């Protein structure tokens, strides 16, 4: 459910447009010609807003957007080498208006341009139409070539392909669509070095989650592939402070990029705890604990909310490659470390709470659940909007953004299952209701932002993000299954109608989140209900046993008969003299189970009775 930053998600993506050959002066030639000229001024980075685009139209200048991240090694490198180069500064001063935007603070831009990695460089014409999109670090010579060609030879600038129109599909994938999406798993697995993807290596969350599901369903081949991938990715965990680096730029997992961002941490925790519950291998739990320790010790505020990320590098002179080779004593003696972005966002706190709850499910250690509750309560107190949903930060440039309320809703539903406190189930429902009224596209899917900061040509059409809609379909479907409210089933179906559009499915990229959503919408979750008094130790033990079951798609309820009727009374349970667990399917439940030892077998038996609803 957690949407990760999308590193190389497109299979075969180009690093940028291929510009036609043109008579472009070299940087050396330009520097010689301008040797006697006054040094060009530093780049004036303007705010990202509608005035920027109005000024571009009036002055007939192009706009260059540097979309970066505080934690990004290559963003720092591009700032130091490319944007500091005098001829780059000169040509931007001649024909461009420049704007620098932090993608973490602007989820709408991160969602729209995440396929291009960070830094992403987007150039717009004076009317606000995209001219070119560039991925990653751009050398000064290449950047100058592109900027010069756009100004001097606009006819030689390759045209960007039009965005395909995604007409509404169905609420579930067709057979051929599903085969196409799943088929990419075999095509892109790196047998020599393990893991999916042939260039950068990282734990791709929906891919690994789907592979774990296939392993649970009995695929020996997928079991081997996913375990080898999880084992290889252990190389990305910092052995000293914990936490996981974002990715390796070598195929054999040996060359980390040292930024530690929230999505990477939480994805690692969730995948390794699931692998531990499934395979029982202690090294997977140890890996999840090391990442969780990092979050608790280094990315947590004194109030218990979670920060955003830690930079790859200490500064321009001391890079992560050198710093992270040091042991703990040497790091502390140095007296400085890669800086932490202490901004507190609702989205990241929803994600972090999900990571803490995954650790609680795997270990039963209450400190993790307490950490999740504190983060959720802080976010509810400080990031709730007056009209519902959540803000991103303390002061947003636009919004509201879908990702914040989605992450919080998903985490609140998970906290209900981890605690049995129905208050959090109601709050999850409120989040879903806000999403419906705020972000629903009239045709299909849900848009990333209600009110973008810019409404120029490119941004006039609302943007519907694939990963966000897959996560929303899964959240809304599970909320429907848990609460019984049919309107949430409709939310999931509306999100899926965008994802099942032929234009979306035809894209050559991993969309295993869509496949997982499709699987879950077509069948009931594994359903376990604990019946017992609040605070009863036997009921608590059964609840912990239910959370530790090696299943991914599940509904866990807890009911104290003394508290009144259940919020979703789709199954009638008897009041018991002692705490008991019931495994249910199709409104039929097992005999009461009184020990966690027998619960796993009982759940497996009842899951075979689940009825699919693929139509």
Short mmCIF file of N, CA and C in Angstrom, two decimals, residues 365-431:
data_model
loop_
_atom_site.label_atom_id
_atom_site.label_comp_id
_atom_site.label_asym_id
_atom_site.label_seq_id
_atom_site.Cartn_x
_atom_site.Cartn_y
_atom_site.Cartn_z
N UNK A 365 5.87 -6.69 20.66
CA UNK A 365 6.45 -5.72 21.58
C UNK A 365 5.63 -4.43 21.56
N UNK A 366 5.06 -4.07 22.70
CA UNK A 366 4.12 -2.97 22.78
C UNK A 366 4.75 -1.61 22.48
N UNK A 367 6.06 -1.50 22.64
CA UNK A 367 6.71 -0.21 22.37
C UNK A 367 6.49 0.22 20.93
N UNK A 368 6.44 -0.73 20.01
CA UNK A 368 6.22 -0.39 18.60
C UNK A 368 4.80 0.13 18.39
N UNK A 369 3.82 -0.53 19.00
CA UNK A 369 2.45 -0.05 18.85
C UNK A 369 2.28 1.31 19.51
N UNK A 370 2.93 1.51 20.64
CA UNK A 370 2.86 2.80 21.32
C UNK A 370 3.47 3.89 20.45
N UNK A 371 4.56 3.59 19.76
CA UNK A 371 5.19 4.58 18.88
C UNK A 371 4.26 4.94 17.73
N UNK A 372 3.59 3.94 17.18
CA UNK A 372 2.63 4.20 16.10
C UNK A 372 1.50 5.08 16.60
N UNK A 373 0.97 4.79 17.77
CA UNK A 373 -0.14 5.57 18.31
C UNK A 373 0.27 7.02 18.56
N UNK A 374 1.45 7.20 19.12
CA UNK A 374 1.92 8.57 19.39
C UNK A 374 2.05 9.36 18.09
N UNK A 375 2.62 8.75 17.07
CA UNK A 375 2.77 9.44 15.78
C UNK A 375 1.41 9.78 15.18
N UNK A 376 0.48 8.85 15.25
CA UNK A 376 -0.86 9.11 14.70
C UNK A 376 -1.57 10.20 15.49
N UNK A 377 -1.48 10.14 16.80
CA UNK A 377 -2.15 11.15 17.62
C UNK A 377 -1.55 12.53 17.39
N UNK A 378 -0.20 12.60 17.25
CA UNK A 378 0.44 13.89 16.98
C UNK A 378 -0.06 14.44 15.65
N UNK A 379 -0.14 13.59 14.65
CA UNK A 379 -0.55 14.04 13.32
C UNK A 379 -2.01 14.46 13.32
N UNK A 380 -2.86 13.72 14.01
CA UNK A 380 -4.27 14.12 14.12
C UNK A 380 -4.37 15.49 14.80
N UNK A 381 -3.56 15.72 15.83
CA UNK A 381 -3.62 16.98 16.56
C UNK A 381 -3.05 18.15 15.79
N UNK A 382 -2.04 17.92 14.94
CA UNK A 382 -1.31 19.02 14.32
C UNK A 382 -1.46 19.13 12.81
N UNK A 383 -2.03 18.12 12.16
CA UNK A 383 -2.12 18.16 10.70
C UNK A 383 -3.55 17.95 10.18
N UNK A 384 -4.54 17.90 11.08
CA UNK A 384 -5.92 17.76 10.63
C UNK A 384 -6.42 19.08 10.06
N UNK A 385 -7.03 19.04 8.89
CA UNK A 385 -7.61 20.23 8.27
C UNK A 385 -8.96 20.54 8.89
N UNK A 386 -9.32 21.82 8.88
CA UNK A 386 -10.59 22.23 9.48
C UNK A 386 -11.77 21.58 8.78
N UNK A 387 -11.64 21.32 7.47
CA UNK A 387 -12.74 20.76 6.69
C UNK A 387 -12.59 19.25 6.47
N UNK A 388 -11.66 18.63 7.19
CA UNK A 388 -11.46 17.19 7.05
C UNK A 388 -10.16 16.86 6.35
N UNK A 389 -9.75 15.61 6.48
CA UNK A 389 -8.50 15.19 5.86
C UNK A 389 -7.31 15.81 6.56
N UNK A 390 -6.15 15.75 5.90
CA UNK A 390 -4.91 16.18 6.52
C UNK A 390 -4.14 17.13 5.61
N UNK A 391 -3.48 18.08 6.23
CA UNK A 391 -2.49 18.87 5.51
C UNK A 391 -1.24 18.02 5.35
N UNK A 392 -0.32 18.50 4.53
CA UNK A 392 0.95 17.80 4.35
C UNK A 392 1.91 18.22 5.45
N UNK A 393 2.28 19.50 5.44
CA UNK A 393 3.14 20.05 6.47
C UNK A 393 2.41 21.13 7.25
N UNK A 394 3.19 21.92 7.99
CA UNK A 394 2.57 23.00 8.77
C UNK A 394 2.00 24.08 7.87
N UNK A 395 2.62 24.28 6.71
CA UNK A 395 2.15 25.30 5.77
C UNK A 395 2.41 24.78 4.36
N UNK A 396 1.36 24.44 3.65
CA UNK A 396 1.50 23.82 2.34
C UNK A 396 1.44 24.85 1.22
N UNK A 397 2.24 24.66 0.15
CA UNK A 397 2.17 25.56 -1.00
C UNK A 397 0.91 25.36 -1.83
N UNK A 398 0.28 24.21 -1.70
CA UNK A 398 -0.95 23.91 -2.43
C UNK A 398 -1.70 22.87 -1.60
N UNK A 399 -2.61 22.14 -2.24
CA UNK A 399 -3.26 21.07 -1.53
C UNK A 399 -4.75 21.29 -1.34
N UNK A 400 -5.37 20.40 -0.58
CA UNK A 400 -4.78 19.22 0.05
C UNK A 400 -4.34 18.18 -0.97
N UNK A 401 -3.46 17.29 -0.51
CA UNK A 401 -2.90 16.24 -1.36
C UNK A 401 -3.50 14.89 -0.96
N UNK A 402 -3.78 14.07 -1.96
CA UNK A 402 -4.34 12.75 -1.71
C UNK A 402 -3.44 11.91 -0.81
N UNK A 403 -2.13 11.99 -1.03
CA UNK A 403 -1.21 11.06 -0.36
C UNK A 403 -1.24 11.17 1.15
N UNK A 404 -1.48 12.37 1.70
CA UNK A 404 -1.48 12.53 3.15
C UNK A 404 -2.67 11.84 3.80
N UNK A 405 -3.86 12.11 3.31
CA UNK A 405 -5.04 11.50 3.91
C UNK A 405 -5.08 10.01 3.64
N UNK A 406 -4.57 9.58 2.49
CA UNK A 406 -4.50 8.15 2.18
C UNK A 406 -3.56 7.44 3.15
N UNK A 407 -2.37 7.98 3.35
CA UNK A 407 -1.40 7.33 4.26
C UNK A 407 -1.93 7.28 5.67
N UNK A 408 -2.57 8.36 6.12
CA UNK A 408 -3.11 8.37 7.47
C UNK A 408 -4.31 7.43 7.59
N UNK A 409 -5.18 7.40 6.60
CA UNK A 409 -6.32 6.50 6.66
C UNK A 409 -5.88 5.05 6.72
N UNK A 410 -4.91 4.71 5.89
CA UNK A 410 -4.38 3.35 5.87
C UNK A 410 -3.77 2.98 7.22
N UNK A 411 -3.02 3.91 7.82
CA UNK A 411 -2.39 3.64 9.11
C UNK A 411 -3.44 3.54 10.22
N UNK A 412 -4.48 4.35 10.17
CA UNK A 412 -5.51 4.29 11.20
C UNK A 412 -6.29 2.98 11.12
N UNK A 413 -6.54 2.49 9.92
CA UNK A 413 -7.18 1.18 9.78
C UNK A 413 -6.29 0.09 10.35
N UNK A 414 -4.99 0.17 10.07
CA UNK A 414 -4.05 -0.82 10.61
C UNK A 414 -3.99 -0.74 12.13
N UNK A 415 -4.08 0.48 12.67
CA UNK A 415 -4.03 0.61 14.13
C UNK A 415 -5.29 0.03 14.77
N UNK A 416 -6.43 0.17 14.10
CA UNK A 416 -7.64 -0.49 14.61
C UNK A 416 -7.41 -1.99 14.73
N UNK A 417 -6.83 -2.60 13.72
CA UNK A 417 -6.63 -4.04 13.75
C UNK A 417 -5.60 -4.44 14.81
N UNK A 418 -4.64 -3.57 15.07
CA UNK A 418 -3.60 -3.87 16.05
C UNK A 418 -4.06 -3.64 17.48
N UNK A 419 -5.10 -2.83 17.66
CA UNK A 419 -5.53 -2.46 19.01
C UNK A 419 -6.94 -2.88 19.36
N UNK A 420 -7.80 -3.04 18.36
CA UNK A 420 -9.20 -3.31 18.60
C UNK A 420 -9.99 -2.08 18.98
N UNK A 421 -9.37 -0.91 18.98
CA UNK A 421 -10.04 0.35 19.35
C UNK A 421 -10.83 0.86 18.15
N UNK A 422 -12.15 0.81 18.24
CA UNK A 422 -13.01 1.13 17.11
C UNK A 422 -12.93 2.61 16.73
N UNK A 423 -12.42 3.44 17.63
CA UNK A 423 -12.25 4.86 17.29
C UNK A 423 -11.40 5.04 16.04
N UNK A 424 -10.38 4.20 15.91
CA UNK A 424 -9.47 4.33 14.77
C UNK A 424 -10.11 3.81 13.49
N UNK A 425 -11.01 2.86 13.60
CA UNK A 425 -11.75 2.41 12.41
C UNK A 425 -12.66 3.53 11.92
N UNK A 426 -13.29 4.24 12.83
CA UNK A 426 -14.14 5.37 12.44
C UNK A 426 -13.31 6.48 11.80
N UNK A 427 -12.14 6.73 12.34
CA UNK A 427 -11.28 7.77 11.76
C UNK A 427 -10.81 7.37 10.37
N UNK A 428 -10.53 6.09 10.17
CA UNK A 428 -10.16 5.63 8.83
C UNK A 428 -11.31 5.86 7.86
N UNK A 429 -12.53 5.61 8.31
CA UNK A 429 -13.69 5.87 7.47
C UNK A 429 -13.84 7.35 7.14
N UNK A 430 -13.57 8.21 8.10
CA UNK A 430 -13.63 9.66 7.84
C UNK A 430 -12.60 10.06 6.79
N UNK A 431 -11.42 9.45 6.85
CA UNK A 431 -10.39 9.75 5.85
C UNK A 431 -10.86 9.34 4.46
#
